[in-house]
Coordinates of C-alpha atoms and ligand atoms in Angstrom, one line a residue:
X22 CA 0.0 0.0 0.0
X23 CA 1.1 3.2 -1.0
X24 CA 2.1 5.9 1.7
X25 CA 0.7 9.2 1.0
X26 CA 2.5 12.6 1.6
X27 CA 1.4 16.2 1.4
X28 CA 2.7 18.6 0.4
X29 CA 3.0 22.6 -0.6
X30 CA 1.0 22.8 -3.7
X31 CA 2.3 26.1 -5.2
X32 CA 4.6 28.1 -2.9
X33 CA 8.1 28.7 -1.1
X34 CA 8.4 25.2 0.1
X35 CA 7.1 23.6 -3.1
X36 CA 10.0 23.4 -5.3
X37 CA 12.1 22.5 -2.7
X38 CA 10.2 19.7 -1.5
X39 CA 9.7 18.1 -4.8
X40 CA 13.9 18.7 -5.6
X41 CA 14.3 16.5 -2.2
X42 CA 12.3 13.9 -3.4
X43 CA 13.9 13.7 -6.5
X44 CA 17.5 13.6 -4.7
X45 CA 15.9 11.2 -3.3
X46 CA 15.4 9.0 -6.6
X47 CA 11.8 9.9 -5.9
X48 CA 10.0 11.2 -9.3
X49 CA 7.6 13.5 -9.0
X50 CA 6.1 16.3 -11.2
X51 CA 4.8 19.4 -9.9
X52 CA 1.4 19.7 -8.8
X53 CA 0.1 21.8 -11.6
X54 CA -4.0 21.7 -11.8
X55 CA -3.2 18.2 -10.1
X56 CA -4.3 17.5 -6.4
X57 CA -2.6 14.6 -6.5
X58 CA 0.2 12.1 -8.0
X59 CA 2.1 9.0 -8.6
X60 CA 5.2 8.7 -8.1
X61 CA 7.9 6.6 -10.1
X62 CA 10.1 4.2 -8.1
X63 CA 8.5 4.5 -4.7
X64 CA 5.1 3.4 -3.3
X65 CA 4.2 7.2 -2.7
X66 CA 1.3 9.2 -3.6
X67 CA 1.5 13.0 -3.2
X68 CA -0.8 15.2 -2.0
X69 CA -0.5 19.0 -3.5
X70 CA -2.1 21.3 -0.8
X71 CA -2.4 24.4 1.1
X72 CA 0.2 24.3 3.5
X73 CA -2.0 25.4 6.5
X74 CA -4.4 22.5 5.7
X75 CA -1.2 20.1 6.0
X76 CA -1.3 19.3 9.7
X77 CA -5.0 18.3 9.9
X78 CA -4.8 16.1 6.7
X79 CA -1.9 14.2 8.7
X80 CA -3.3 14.6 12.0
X81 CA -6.3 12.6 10.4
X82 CA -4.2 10.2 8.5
X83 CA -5.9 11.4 5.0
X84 CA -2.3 12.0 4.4
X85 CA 0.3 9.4 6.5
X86 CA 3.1 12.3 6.2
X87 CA 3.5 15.5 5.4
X88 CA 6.1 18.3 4.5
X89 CA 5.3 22.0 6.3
X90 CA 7.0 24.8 7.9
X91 CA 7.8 24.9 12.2
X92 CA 5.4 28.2 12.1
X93 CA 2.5 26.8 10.7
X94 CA 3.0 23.2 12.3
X95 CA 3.0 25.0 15.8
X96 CA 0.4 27.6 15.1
X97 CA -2.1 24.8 14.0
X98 CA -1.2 22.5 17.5
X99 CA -2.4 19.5 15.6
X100 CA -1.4 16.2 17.2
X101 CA 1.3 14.7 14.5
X102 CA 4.7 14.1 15.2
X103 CA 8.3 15.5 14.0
X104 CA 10.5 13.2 11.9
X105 CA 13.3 15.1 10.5
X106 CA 14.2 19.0 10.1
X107 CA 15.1 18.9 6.3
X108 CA 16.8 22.2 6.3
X109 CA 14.9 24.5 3.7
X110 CA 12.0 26.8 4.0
X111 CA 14.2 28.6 6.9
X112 CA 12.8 31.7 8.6
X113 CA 11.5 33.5 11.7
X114 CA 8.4 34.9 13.2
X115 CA 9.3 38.2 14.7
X116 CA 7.7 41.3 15.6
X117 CA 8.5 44.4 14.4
X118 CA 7.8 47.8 15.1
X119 CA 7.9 51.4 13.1
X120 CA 11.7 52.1 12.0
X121 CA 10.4 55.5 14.2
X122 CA 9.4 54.1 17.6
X123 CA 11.5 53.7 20.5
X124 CA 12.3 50.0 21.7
X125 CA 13.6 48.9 25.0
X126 CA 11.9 45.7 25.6
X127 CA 8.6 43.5 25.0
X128 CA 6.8 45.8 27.4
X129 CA 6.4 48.5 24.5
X130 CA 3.5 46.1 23.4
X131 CA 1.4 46.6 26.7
X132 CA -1.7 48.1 25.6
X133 CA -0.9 47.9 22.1
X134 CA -2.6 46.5 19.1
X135 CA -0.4 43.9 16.8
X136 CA -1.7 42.4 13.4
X137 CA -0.1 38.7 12.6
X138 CA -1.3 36.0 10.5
X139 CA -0.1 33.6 14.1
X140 CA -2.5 34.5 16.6
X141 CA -1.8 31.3 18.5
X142 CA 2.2 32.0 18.6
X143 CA 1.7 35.7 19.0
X144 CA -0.6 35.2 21.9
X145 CA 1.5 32.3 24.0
X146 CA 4.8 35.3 23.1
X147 CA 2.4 37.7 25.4
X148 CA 1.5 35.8 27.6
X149 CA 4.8 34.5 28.6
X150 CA 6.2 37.8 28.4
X151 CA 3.1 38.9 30.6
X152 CA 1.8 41.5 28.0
X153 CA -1.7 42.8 27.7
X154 CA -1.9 43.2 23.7
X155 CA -4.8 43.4 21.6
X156 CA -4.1 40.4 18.3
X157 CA -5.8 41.5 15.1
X158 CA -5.6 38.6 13.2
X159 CA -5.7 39.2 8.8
X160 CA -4.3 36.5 6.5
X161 CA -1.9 38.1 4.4
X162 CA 0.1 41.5 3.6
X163 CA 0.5 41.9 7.7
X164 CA 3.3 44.1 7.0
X165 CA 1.4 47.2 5.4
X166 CA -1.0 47.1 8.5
X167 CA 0.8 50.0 10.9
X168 CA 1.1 52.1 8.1
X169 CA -2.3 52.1 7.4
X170 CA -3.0 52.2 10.8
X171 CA -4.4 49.0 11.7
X172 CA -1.8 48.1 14.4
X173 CA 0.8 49.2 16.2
X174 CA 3.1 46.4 15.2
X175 CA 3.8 43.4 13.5
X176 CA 4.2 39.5 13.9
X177 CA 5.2 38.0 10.6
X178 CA 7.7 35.8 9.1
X179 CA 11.3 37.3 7.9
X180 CA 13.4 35.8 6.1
X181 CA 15.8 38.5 4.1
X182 CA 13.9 41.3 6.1
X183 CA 13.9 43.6 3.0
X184 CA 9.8 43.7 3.2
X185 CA 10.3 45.2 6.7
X186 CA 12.7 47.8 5.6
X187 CA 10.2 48.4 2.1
X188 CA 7.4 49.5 5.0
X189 CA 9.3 51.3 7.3
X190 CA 9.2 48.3 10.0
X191 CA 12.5 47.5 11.8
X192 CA 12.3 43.6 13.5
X193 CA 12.7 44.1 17.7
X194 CA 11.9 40.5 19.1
X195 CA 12.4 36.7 17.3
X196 CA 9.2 34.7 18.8
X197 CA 10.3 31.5 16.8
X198 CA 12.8 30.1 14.0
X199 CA 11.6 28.0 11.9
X200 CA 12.1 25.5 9.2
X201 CA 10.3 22.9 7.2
X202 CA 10.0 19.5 8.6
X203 CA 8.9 16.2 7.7
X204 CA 5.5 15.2 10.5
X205 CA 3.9 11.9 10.3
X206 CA 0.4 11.1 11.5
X207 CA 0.3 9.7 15.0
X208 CA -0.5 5.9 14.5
X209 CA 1.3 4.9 11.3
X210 CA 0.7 0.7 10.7
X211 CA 3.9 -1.3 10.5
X212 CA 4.3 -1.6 6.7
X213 CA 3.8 2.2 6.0
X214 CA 6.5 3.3 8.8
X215 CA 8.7 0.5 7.0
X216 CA 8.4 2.9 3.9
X217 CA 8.8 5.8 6.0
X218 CA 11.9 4.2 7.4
X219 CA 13.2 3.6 3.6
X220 CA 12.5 7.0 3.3
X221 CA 14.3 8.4 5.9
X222 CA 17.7 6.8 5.0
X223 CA 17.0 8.4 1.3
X224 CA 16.6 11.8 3.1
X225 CA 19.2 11.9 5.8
X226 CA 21.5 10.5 3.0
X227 CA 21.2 12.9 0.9
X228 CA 21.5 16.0 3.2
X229 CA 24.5 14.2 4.4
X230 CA 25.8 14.4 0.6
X231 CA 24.9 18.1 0.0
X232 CA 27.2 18.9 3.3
X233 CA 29.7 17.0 2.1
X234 CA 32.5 17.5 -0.8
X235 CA 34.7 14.8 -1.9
X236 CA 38.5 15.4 -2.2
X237 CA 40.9 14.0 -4.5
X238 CA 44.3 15.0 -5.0
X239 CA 47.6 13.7 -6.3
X240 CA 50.8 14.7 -3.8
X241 CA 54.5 13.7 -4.0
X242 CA 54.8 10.9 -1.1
X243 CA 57.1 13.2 1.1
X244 CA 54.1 15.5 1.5
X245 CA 51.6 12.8 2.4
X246 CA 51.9 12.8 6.3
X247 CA 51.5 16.7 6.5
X248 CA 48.5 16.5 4.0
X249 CA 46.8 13.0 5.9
X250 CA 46.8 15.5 9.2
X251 CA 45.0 18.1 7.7
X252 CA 42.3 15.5 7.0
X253 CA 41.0 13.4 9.6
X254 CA 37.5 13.8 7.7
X255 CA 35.2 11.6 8.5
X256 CA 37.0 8.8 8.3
X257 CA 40.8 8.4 7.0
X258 CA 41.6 9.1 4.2
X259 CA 42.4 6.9 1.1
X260 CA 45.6 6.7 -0.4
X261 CA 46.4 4.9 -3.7
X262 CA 49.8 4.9 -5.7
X263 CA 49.9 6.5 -8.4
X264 CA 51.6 4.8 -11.7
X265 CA 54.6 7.4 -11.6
X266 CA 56.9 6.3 -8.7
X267 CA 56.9 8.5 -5.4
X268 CA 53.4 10.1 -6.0
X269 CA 50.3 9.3 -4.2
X270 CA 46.3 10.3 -4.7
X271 CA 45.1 10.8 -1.8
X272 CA 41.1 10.5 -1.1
X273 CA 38.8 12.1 1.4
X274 CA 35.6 13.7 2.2
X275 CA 35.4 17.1 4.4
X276 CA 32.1 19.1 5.1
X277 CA 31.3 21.8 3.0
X278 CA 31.8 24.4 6.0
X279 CA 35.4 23.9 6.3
X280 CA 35.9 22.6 2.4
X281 CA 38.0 25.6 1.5
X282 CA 39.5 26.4 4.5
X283 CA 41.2 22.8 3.8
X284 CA 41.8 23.6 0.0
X285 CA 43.4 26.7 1.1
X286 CA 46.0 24.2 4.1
X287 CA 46.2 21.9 1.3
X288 CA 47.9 24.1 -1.0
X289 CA 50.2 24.7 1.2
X290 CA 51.2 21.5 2.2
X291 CA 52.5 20.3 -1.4
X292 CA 55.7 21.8 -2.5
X293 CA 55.4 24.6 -4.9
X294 CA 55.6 23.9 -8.6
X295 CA 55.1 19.8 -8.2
Ligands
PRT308 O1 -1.1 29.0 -0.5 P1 -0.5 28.5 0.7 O2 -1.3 28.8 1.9 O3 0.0 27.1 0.6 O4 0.9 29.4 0.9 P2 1.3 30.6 1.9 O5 1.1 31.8 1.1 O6 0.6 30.5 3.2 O7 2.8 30.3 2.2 P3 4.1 30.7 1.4 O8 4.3 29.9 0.2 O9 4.3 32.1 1.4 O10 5.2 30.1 2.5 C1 5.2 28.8 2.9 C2 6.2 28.6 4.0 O11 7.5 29.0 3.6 C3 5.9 29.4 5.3 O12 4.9 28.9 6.1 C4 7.3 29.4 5.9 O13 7.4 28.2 6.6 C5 8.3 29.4 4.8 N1 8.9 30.7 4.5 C6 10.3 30.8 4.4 C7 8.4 31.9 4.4 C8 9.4 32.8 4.2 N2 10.6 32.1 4.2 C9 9.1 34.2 3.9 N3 10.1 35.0 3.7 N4 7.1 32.3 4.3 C10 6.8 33.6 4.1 N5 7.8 34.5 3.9 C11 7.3 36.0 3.6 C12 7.6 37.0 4.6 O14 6.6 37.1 5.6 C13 7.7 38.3 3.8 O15 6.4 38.8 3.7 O16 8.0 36.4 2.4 C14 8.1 37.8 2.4 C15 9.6 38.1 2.0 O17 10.4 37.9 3.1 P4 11.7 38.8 3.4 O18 12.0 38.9 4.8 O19 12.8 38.0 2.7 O20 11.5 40.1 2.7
ZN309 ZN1 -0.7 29.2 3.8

């Protein structure tokens, strides 16, 4: 039986969710007109839907898992489960303020009156922070709200921050950071959390490869000791003979954050002009 997945029909985490199934040998077209679809090579079927309807579809089962940002999976409280962060679709929900208004902490809110598409998330922020704020809640375009004066403030996503700066809003408090995630519906039966399990390995697999760069260089064998102690990598690395006498190709793999950091020891390490 196939397992069923939703995701982001047309929007910011659409095109990356399909591009991680396909690194994950996964085929799948883009939703289109389509509300749903095949895929090649796997026993999934994929949902294309809102993203806010995401977590009910799982927390229902209509859907066994599903792709959706932190922000909405939080603001929605449904009762599905986190599998794995998969590391696009980053951002924050923050409040901001006028560029013009003075800011020394949360209690500038007191009394105030904040527009946010996450009345949920905006409301457990005030509470915690023990702030008596009036929530106006509209669905999109939150940012033009204070200078048409509908609110005092915002609580939107950011990512960049440039729509902020376009409205005169300057970003005073980070409420939550948030990323999409895979969720899975609360009582999955054996054989469809064996395919999630397949899954899985696909996924961390791959995210594994896109932090990861393979070395290979070719060093004269009087170099090798200084260049194997630049990189423990994850393992040792793998060195072969080459077919000329006293040179060696030496294998590795290093993550991408310190990649050319390493290319830049490395070049130092073999002799100039070999
Ligand atoms: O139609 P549907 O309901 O499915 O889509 P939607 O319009 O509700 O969502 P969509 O496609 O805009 O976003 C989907 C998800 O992407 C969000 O729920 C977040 O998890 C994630 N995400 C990541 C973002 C952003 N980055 C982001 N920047 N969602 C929205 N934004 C907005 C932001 O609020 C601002 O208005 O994009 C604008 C540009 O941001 P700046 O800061 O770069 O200027
Ligand atoms: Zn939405």
């Amino acid at each position: 039986m196939n397992l069923k997945l939703a995701i982001q029909k047309s929007g910011r985490l659409s095109e990356d969710s399909i591009k991680l199934l396909n690194d994950c040998g996964i085929g799948i077209k883009s939703g289109g007109n389509q509300l749903k679809a095949v895929s090649e090579h796997f026993p999934l079927e994929v949902y294309f839907l809102r993203d806010d309807d995401i977590p009910q579809y799982v927390e229902d089962a209509v859907a066994h898992i599903g792709i959706v940002g932190e922000n909405v999976l939080f603001e929605k409280g449904k009762n599905v489960s986190v599998v794995e962060p998969l590391g696009f679709g980053k951002c924050r929900l923050s409040v901001a303020i006028k560029k013009s208004d003075e800011y020394q902490d949360s209690q500038f809110l007191d009394g105030k009156k904040l527009a946010t598409s996450y009345p949920v998330l905006t409301q457990k922020f005030l509470d915690k922070n023990g702030i008596n704020a009036e929530i106006h809640e509209i669905s999109g375009s939150v940012e033009l709200a204070p200078g048409i004066g509908l609110a005092d403030a915002v609580c939107d996503l950011v990512s960049s921050g440039s729509t902020l700066l376009m409205n005169g809003l300057k970003e005073v408090e980070t409420i939550l950071k948030s990323q999409a995630v895979l969720i899975k519906t609360a009582n999955l039966g054996e054989s469809h959390q064996k395919l999630l399990d397949k899954l899985i390995f696909r996924l961390r697999s791959v995210r594994k490869a896109q932090n990861n760069k393979y070395i290979l260089l070719n060093a004269p064998n009087e170099s090798l000791e200084e260049i194997i102690a630049l990189l423990p990598g994850m393992k040792s690395p793998t060195v072969l003979p080459l077919a000329s006498g006293g040179w060696s190709s030496v294998h590795s793999v290093v993550s991408e954050d310190e990649f050319w950091e390493k290319i830049e020891a490395l070049k130092g390490a073999v002799p100039p002009g070999m």
